[in-house]
Coordinates of C-alpha atoms in Angstrom, one line a residue:
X131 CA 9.8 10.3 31.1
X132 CA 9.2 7.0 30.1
X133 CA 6.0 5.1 31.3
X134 CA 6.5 2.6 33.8
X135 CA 4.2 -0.3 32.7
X136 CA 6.7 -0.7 29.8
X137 CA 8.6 -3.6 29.6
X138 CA 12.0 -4.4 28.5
X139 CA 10.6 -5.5 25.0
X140 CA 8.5 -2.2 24.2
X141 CA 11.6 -0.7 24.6
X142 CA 13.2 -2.5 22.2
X143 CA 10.5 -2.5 20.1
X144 CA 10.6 1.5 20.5
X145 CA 14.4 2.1 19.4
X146 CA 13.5 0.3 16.7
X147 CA 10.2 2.2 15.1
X148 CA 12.3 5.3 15.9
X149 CA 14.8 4.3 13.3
X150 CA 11.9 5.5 10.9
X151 CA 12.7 9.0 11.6
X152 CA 16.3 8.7 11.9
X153 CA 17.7 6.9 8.6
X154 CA 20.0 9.3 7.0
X155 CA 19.8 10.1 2.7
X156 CA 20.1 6.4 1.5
X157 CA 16.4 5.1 2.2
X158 CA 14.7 8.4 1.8
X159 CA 16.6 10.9 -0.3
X160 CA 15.5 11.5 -3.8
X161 CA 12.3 12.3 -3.6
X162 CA 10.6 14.9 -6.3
X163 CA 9.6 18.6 -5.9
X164 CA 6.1 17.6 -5.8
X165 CA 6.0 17.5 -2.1
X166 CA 5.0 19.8 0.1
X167 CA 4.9 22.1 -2.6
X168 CA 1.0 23.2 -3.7
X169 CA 3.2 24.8 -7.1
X170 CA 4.3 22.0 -8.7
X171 CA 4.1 21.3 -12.1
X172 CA 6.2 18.2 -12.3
X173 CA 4.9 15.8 -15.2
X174 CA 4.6 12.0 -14.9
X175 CA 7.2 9.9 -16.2
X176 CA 7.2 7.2 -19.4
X177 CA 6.3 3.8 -18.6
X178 CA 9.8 2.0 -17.9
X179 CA 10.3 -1.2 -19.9
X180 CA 9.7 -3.3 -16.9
X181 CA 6.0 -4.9 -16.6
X182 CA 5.6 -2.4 -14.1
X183 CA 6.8 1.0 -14.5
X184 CA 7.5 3.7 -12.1
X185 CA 5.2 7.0 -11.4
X186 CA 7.3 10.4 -10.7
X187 CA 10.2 10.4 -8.9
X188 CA 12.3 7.1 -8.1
X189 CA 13.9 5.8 -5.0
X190 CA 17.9 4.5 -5.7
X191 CA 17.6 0.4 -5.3
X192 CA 14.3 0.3 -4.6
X193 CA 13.1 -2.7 -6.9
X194 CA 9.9 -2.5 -9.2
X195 CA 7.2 -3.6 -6.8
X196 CA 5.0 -6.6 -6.5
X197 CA 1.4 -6.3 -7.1
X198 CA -1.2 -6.3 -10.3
X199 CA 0.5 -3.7 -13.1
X200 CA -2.5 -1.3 -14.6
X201 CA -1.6 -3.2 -17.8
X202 CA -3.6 -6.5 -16.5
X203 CA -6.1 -4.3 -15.7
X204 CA -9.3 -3.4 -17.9
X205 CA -8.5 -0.7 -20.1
X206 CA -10.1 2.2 -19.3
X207 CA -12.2 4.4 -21.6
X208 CA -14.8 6.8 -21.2
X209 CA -15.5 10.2 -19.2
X210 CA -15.1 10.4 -15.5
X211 CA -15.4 13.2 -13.2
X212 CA -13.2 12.8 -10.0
X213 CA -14.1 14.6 -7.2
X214 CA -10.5 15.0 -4.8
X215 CA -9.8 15.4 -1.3
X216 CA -6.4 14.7 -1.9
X217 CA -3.9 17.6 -2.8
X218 CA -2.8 18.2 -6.4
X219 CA 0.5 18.2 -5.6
X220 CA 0.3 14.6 -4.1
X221 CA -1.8 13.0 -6.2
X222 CA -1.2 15.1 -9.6
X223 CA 1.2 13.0 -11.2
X224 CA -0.4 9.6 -10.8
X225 CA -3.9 10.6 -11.8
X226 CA -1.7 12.8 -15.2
X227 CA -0.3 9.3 -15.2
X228 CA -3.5 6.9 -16.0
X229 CA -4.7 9.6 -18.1
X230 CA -2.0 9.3 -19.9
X231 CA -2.1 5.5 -20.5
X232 CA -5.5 5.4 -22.5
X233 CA -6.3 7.6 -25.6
X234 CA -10.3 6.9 -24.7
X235 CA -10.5 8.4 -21.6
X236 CA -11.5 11.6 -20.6
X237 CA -10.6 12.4 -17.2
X238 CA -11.9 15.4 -15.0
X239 CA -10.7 16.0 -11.8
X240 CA -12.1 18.7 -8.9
X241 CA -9.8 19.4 -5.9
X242 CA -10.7 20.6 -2.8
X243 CA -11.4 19.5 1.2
X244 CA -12.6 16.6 2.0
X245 CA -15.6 17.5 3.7
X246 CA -16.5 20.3 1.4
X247 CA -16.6 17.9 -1.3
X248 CA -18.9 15.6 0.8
X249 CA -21.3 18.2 0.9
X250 CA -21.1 19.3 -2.3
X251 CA -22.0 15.5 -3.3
X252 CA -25.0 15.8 -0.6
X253 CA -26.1 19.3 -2.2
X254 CA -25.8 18.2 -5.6
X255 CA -28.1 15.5 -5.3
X256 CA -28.9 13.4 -8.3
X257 CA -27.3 15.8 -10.1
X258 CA -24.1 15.6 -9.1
X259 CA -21.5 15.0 -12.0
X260 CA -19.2 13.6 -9.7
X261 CA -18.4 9.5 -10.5
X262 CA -15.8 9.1 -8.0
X263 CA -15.1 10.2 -4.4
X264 CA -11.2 10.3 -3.8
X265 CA -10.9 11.3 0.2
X266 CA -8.0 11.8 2.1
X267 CA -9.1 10.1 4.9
X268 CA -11.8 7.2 5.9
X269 CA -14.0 9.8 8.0
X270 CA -14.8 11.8 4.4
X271 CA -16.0 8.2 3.4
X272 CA -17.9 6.8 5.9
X273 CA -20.1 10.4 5.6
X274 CA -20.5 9.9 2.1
X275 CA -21.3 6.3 2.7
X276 CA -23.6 7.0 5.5
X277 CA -25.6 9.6 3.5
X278 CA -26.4 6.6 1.0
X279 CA -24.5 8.4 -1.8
X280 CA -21.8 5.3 -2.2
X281 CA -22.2 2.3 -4.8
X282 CA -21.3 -0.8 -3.9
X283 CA -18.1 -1.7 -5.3
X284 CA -16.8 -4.6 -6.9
X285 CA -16.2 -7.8 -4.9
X286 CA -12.9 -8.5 -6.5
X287 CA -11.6 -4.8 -6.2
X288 CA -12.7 -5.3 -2.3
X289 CA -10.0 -8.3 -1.7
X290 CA -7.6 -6.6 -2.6
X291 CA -6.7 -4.7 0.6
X292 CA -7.2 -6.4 4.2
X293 CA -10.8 -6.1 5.7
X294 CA -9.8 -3.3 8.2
X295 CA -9.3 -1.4 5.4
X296 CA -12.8 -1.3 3.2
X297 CA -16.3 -1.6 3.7
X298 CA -18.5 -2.8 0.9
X299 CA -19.0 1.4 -0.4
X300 CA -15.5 2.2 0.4
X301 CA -12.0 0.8 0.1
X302 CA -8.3 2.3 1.7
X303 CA -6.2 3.1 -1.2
X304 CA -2.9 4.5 1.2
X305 CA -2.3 4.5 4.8
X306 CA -0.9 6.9 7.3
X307 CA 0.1 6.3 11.0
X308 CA -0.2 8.5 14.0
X309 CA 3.3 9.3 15.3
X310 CA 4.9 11.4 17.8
X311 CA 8.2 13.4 16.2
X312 CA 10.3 14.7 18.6
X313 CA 13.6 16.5 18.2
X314 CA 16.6 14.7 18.7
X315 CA 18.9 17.2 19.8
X316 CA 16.8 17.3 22.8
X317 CA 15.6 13.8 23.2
X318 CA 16.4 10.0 22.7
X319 CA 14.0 7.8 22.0
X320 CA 13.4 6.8 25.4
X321 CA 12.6 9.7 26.8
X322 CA 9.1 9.9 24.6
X323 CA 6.1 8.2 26.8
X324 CA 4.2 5.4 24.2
X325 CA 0.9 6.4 26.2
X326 CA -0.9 9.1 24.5
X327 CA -2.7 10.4 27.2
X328 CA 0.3 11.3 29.7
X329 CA 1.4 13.7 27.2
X330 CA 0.1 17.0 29.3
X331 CA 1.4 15.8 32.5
X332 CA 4.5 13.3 31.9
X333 CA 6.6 14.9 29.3
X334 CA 8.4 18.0 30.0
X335 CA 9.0 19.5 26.5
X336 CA 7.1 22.0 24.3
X337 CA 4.1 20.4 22.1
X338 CA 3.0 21.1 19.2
X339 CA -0.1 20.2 16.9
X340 CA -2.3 21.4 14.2
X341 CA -6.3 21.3 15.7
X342 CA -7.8 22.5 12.9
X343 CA -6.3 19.8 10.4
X344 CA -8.6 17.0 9.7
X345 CA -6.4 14.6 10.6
X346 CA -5.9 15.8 14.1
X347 CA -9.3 16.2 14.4
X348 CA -9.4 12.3 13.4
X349 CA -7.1 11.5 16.0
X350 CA -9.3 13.9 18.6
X351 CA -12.1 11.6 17.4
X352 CA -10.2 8.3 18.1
X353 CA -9.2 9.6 21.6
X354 CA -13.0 10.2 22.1
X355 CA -14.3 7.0 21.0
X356 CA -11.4 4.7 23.0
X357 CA -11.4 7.0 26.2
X358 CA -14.9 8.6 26.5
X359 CA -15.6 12.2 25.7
X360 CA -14.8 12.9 29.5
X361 CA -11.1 12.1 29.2
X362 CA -10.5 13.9 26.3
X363 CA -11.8 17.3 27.3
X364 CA -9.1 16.6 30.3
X365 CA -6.4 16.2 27.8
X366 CA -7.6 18.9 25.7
X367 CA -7.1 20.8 28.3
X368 CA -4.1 19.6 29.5
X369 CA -2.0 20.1 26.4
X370 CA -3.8 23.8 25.9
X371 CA -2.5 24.8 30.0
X372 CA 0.9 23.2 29.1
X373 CA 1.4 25.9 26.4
X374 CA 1.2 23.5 23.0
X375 CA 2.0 25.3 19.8
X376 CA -0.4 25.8 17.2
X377 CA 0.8 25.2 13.5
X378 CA -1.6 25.8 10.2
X379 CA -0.9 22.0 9.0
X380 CA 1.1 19.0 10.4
X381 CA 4.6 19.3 8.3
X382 CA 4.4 22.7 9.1
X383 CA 4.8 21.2 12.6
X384 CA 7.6 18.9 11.9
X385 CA 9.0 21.7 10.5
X386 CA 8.6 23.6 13.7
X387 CA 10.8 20.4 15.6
X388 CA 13.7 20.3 13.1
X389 CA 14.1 24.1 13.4
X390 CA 14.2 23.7 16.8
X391 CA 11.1 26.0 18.3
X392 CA 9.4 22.9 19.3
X393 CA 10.2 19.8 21.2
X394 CA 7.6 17.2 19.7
X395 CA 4.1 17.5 18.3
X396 CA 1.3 15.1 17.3
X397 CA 1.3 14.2 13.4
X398 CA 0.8 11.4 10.7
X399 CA 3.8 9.7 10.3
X400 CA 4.8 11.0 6.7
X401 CA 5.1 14.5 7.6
X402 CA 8.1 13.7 9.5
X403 CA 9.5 11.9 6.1
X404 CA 9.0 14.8 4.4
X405 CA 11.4 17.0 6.5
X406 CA 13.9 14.1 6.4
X407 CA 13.6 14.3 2.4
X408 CA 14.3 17.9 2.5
X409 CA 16.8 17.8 4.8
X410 CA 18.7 14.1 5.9
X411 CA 20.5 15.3 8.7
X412 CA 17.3 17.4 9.7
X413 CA 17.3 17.0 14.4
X414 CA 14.2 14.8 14.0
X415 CA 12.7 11.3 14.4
X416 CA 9.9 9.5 14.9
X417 CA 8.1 7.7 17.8
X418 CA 4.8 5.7 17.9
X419 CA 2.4 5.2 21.0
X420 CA 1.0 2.0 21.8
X421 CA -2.6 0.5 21.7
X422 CA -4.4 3.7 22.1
X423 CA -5.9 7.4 19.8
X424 CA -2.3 8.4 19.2
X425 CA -1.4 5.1 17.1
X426 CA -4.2 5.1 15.0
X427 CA -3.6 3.9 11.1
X428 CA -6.4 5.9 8.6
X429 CA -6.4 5.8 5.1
X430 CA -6.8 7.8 2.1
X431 CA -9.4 6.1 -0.2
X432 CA -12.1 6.2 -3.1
X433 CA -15.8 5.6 -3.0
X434 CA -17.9 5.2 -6.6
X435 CA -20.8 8.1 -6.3
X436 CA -24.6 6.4 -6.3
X437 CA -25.5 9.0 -9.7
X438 CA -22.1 7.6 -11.3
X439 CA -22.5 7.5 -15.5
X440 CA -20.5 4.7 -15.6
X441 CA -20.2 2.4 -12.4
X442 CA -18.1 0.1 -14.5
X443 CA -15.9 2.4 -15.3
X444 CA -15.1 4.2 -11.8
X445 CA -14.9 0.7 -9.9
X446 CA -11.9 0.5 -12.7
X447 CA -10.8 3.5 -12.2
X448 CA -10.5 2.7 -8.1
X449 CA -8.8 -0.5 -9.2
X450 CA -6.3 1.3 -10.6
X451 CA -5.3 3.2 -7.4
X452 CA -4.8 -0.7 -6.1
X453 CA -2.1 -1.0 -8.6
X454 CA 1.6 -1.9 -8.1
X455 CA 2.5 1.2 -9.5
X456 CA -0.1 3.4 -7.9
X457 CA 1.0 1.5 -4.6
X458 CA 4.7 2.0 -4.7
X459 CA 3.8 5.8 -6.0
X460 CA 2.5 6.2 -2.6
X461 CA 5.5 4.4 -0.6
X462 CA 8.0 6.6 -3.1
X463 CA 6.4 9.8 -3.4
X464 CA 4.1 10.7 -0.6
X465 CA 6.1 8.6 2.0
X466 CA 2.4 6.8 2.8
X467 CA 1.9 3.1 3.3
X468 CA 0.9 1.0 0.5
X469 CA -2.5 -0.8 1.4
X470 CA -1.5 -3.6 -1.2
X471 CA 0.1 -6.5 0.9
X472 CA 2.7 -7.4 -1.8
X473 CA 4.1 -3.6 -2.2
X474 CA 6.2 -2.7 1.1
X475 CA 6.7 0.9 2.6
X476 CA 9.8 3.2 1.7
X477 CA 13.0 3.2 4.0
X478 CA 12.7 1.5 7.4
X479 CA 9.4 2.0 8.3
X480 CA 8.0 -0.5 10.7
X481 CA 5.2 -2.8 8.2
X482 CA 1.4 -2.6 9.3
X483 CA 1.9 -5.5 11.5
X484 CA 4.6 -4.4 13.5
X485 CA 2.2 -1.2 14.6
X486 CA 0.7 -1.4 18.1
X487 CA -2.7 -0.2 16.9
X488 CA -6.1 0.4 18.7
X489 CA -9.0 -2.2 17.9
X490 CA -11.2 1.0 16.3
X491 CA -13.4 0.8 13.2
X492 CA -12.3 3.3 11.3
X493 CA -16.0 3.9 9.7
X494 CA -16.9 5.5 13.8
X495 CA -13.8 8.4 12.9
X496 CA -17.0 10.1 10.2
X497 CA -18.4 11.9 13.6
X498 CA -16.2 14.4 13.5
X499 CA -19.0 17.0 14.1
X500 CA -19.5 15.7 17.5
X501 CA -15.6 16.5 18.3
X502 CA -15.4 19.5 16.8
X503 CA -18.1 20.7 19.1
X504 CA -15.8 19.5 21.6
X505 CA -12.3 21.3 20.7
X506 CA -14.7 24.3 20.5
X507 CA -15.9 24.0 23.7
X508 CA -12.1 23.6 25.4
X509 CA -11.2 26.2 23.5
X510 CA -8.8 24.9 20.6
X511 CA -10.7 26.5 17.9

């Protein structure tokens, strides 16, 4: 049921955005094994001969990308000790990749959560060996940040993104959108409501979600900040008494709508990607809300630890995940959006700009304690 405040130009706007979903092999099939697969051992590729080379897997007619090549930027050389949020199997081959590029560096890198790896900074104190904080999300960063354990970084490395997108101890290094998949066997694009909060009562289809991801819990956040915390324990609520489904992470959920046991759920947007990658003809698309929790845009990004060894050398290090290859690795091979202006997204994704999102500062998503308290108290955990 579509809202009734929308006009004829959201609509448009909306069969457009859920194009992104629904574009068959050409713009998205191709992709490497490393995704969605916590196995893979894939190695990076040579540098190409152009200026800037490709990472991993590449996309058929998808030019080299715009952007400042890791060759005009200062070699690096040196140990460094990278403490991950992010996944191995996203990340692996561009981190196997710069380590690859300089015989004088030695680098180290320790995966795990996000917030365990915050407190594990915290607890180690001074002694932490850790030089630089890689997070998957801006919450991870604004703790770390707030807990004084983040350097300031360079100035220069700073301009490179938009100012939405970095604070003076932290920059974005990709981007992920809230979205909405929804089956399309089922449902056209305007049957899915672009108001978040009308989900429990307005649309008439099975839900699905995954509370105890941290991006969910980001978006639980968002809701609670924009709407008040009263509000959100009503749509809690709501989508628990309408029978939602609980999956262990988001693609699992996507997963869950192309196989038909669901009829939409609540995810980033490159989950959805994913299932298309794996599948082109796979009965799934993707939607985006307007203005409000469910269109947020967070970011994966790196902080340089206060104890660093060598400040000089992790603010280059960062620098490097700002580069046009690192960018179009993310737009390639992890479906993300590049935070670099001149590198665009893969396939027909809608550009930042053309996103209806809320006027949040991402730093306020770190309170995640506060809404976690309250899932508990609903009963969603």
């Amino acid at each position: 049921m579509r809202d009734t405040r929308d006009s004829s130009r959201d609509q448009g706007r909306r069969r457009f955005l859920a194009t992104a979903g629904a574009i068959g092999a050409a713009g998205i099939a191709g992709c490497s094994g490393l995704l969605g697969d916590d196995s893979s051992d894939n190695e990076p590729s040579e540098p190409s001969d152009s200026p800037v080379g490709q990472i991993g897997s590449g996309r058929e007619g998808r030019d080299a990308p715009d952007g400042v090549s890791m060759s005009e930027m200062p070699a690096l050389e040196g140990e460094l000790t990278v403490y991950s949020g992010r996944g191995e199997f996203l990340v692996g081959d561009l981190v196997n990749y710069i380590d690859d590029l300089y015989d004088d560096f030695d680098l180290t890198m320790r995966y795990g959560g996000s917030t365990d790896l915050v407190n594990q900074i915290i607890n180690e104190g001074d002694g932490s060996p850790s030089d630089v904080f890689y997070s998957v999300n801006s919450g991870a960063l604004g703790a770390i940040a707030d807990e004084g354990r983040a350097a300031a970084l360079d100035e220069d490395i700073l301009d490179m993104v938009r100012s939405e997108f970095h604070t003076d101890e932290w920059i974005g290094t990709s981007g992920r959108a809230r979205a909405v998949p929804y089956n399309t066997d089922e449902y056209s694009a305007e049957d899915i409501p672009d108001d978040i909060m009308v989900y429990p009562d307005e649309f008439d289809g099975d839900l699905g979600w995954a509370p105890s991801y941290g991006s969910c819990q980001a978006f639980v956040t968002a809701m609670r900040l924009i709407e008040g915390e009263e509000a959100t324990r009503e749509w809690l609520q709501g989508v628990l008494d309408a029978g939602i489904t609980e999956y262990p992470n988001e693609f699992a959920a996507c997963e869950g709508i192309a196989d038909g046991e669901i009829d939409a759920a609540f995810t980033n947007h490159y989950y959805i990607q994913r299932v298309i990658d794996g599948n082109p003809n796979a009965s799934i698309a993707t939607a985006f809300t307007s203005g409000d929790a469910g269109a947020v845009f967070n970011v994966a990004g790196a902080a340089v630890v206060d104890t660093a060894t060598d400040a000089t050398l992790a603010n280059n290090f960062v620098r490097h995940l700002l580069s046009a290859e690192a960018q179009d690795y993310f737009a390639r091979s992890t479906f993300e959006y590049p935070l670099v202006p001149d590198v665009d997204p893969i396939g027909d994704l809608p550009s930042i700009d053309e996103l209806d999102v809320p006027d949040i500062d991402l730093t306020q998503l770190s309170d995640l304690e506060t809404t976690v308290d309250l899932m508990r108290d609903v009963g969603v955990l």
